[in-house]
Coordinates of C-alpha atoms in Angstrom, one line a residue:
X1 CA 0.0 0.0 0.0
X2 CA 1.1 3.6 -1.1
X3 CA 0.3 5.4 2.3
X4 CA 1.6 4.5 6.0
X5 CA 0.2 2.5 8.3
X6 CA -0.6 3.8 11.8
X7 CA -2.9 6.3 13.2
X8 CA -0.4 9.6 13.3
X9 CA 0.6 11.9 11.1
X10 CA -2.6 11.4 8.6
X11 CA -1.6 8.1 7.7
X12 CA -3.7 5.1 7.4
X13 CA -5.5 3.8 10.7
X14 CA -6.3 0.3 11.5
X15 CA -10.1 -0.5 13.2
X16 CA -10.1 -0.3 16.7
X17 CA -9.2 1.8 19.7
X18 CA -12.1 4.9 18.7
X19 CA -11.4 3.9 15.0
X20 CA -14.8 2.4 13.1
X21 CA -14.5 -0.8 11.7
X22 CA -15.8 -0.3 7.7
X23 CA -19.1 -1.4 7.1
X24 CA -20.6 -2.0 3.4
X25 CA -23.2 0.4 1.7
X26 CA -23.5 -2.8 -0.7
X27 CA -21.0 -6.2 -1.8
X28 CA -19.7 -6.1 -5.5
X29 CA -19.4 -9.7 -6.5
X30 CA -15.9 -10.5 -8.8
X31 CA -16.3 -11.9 -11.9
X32 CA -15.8 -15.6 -12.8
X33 CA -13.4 -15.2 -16.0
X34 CA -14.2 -18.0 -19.1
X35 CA -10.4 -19.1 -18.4
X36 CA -10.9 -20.4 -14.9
X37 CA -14.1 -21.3 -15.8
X38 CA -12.4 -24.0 -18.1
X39 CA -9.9 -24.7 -15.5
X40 CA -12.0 -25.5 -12.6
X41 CA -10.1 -22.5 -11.0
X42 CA -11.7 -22.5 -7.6
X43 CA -11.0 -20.8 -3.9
X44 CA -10.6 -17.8 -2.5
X45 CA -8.8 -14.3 -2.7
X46 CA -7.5 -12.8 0.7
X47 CA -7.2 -8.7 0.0
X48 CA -6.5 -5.7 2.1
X49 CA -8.0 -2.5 0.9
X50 CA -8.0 1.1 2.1
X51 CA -10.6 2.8 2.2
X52 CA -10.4 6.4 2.1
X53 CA -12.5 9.2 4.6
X54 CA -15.0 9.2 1.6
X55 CA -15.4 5.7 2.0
X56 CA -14.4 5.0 -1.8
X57 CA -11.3 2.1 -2.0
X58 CA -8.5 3.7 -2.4
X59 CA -6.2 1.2 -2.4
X60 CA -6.2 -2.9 -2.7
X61 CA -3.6 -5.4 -2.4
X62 CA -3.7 -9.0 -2.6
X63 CA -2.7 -10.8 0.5
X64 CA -3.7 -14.7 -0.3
X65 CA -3.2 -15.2 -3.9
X66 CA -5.8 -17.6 -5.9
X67 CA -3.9 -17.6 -9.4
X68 CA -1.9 -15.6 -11.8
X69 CA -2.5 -16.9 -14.7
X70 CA -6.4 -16.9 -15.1
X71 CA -7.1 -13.8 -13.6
X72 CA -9.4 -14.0 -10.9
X73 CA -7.1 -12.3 -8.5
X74 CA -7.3 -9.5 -10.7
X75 CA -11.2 -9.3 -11.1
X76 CA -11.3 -9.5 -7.3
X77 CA -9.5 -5.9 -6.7
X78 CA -11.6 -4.4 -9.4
X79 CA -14.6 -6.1 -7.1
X80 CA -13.2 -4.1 -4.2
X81 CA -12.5 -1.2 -6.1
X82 CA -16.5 -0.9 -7.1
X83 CA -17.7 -1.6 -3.4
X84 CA -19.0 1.4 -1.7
X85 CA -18.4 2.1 2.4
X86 CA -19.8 4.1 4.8
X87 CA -16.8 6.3 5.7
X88 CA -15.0 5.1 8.6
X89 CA -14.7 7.8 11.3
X90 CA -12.8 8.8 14.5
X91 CA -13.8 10.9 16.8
X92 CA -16.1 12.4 14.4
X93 CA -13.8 12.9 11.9
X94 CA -13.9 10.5 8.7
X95 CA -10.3 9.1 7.9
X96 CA -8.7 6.5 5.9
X97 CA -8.7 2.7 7.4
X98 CA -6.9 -0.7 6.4
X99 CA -8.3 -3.8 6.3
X100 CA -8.3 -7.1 4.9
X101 CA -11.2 -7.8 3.1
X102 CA -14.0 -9.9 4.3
X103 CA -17.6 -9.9 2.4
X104 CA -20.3 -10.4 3.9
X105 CA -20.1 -13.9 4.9
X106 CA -16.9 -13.4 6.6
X107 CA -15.2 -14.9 4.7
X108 CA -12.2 -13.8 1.6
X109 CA -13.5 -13.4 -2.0
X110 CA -14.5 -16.6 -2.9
X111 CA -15.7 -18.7 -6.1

């Protein structure tokens, strides 16, 4: 991630200790490319996204790879990207948080 984890110094927070946890306006479910598809590609996609004070992504890494090559990893941080947040605030104010990824389920991107 581009911006510095932490909690000082306008960097990125973490949830917990007066910081909000993110909370989905609505999931965006990735895309099943043809390629996996014919592959039988199946599992799941650990990411960790920040999500900026206007509670649009800003950022997404993979953290738990599915696959290179057939590009599900891929349409999983566009997934992200897409879903909308209700801005994550402390003490009032709205800032940017990191987190990894969970849908609603609780559990990573999965196919």
């Amino acid at each position: 991630m581009s911006r510095s984890i932490g909690g000082t110094g306008g960097g990125v927070y973490r949830p917990g200790n007066g910081v909000e946890s993110p909370r989905l306006i609505r999931s965006v479910r990735p895309n099943y490319t043809a390629e996996a598809m014919r592959a039988k590609i199946q599992g799941t996609v650990e990411l960790e996204a920040v999500i900026g004070p206007d509670g649009k992504v800003t950022d997404v890494r993979v953290t738990r790879s599915l696959d290179k090559m057939f590009g599900l990893d891929e349409q999983a941080r566009k997934a992200v990207f897409a879903t909308p947040f209700v801005p994550c605030k402390k003490a009032g104010t709205p800032v940017p948080v990191s987190t990894i990824f969970w849908p609603p389920s609780r559990s990573p991107v999965a196919w």
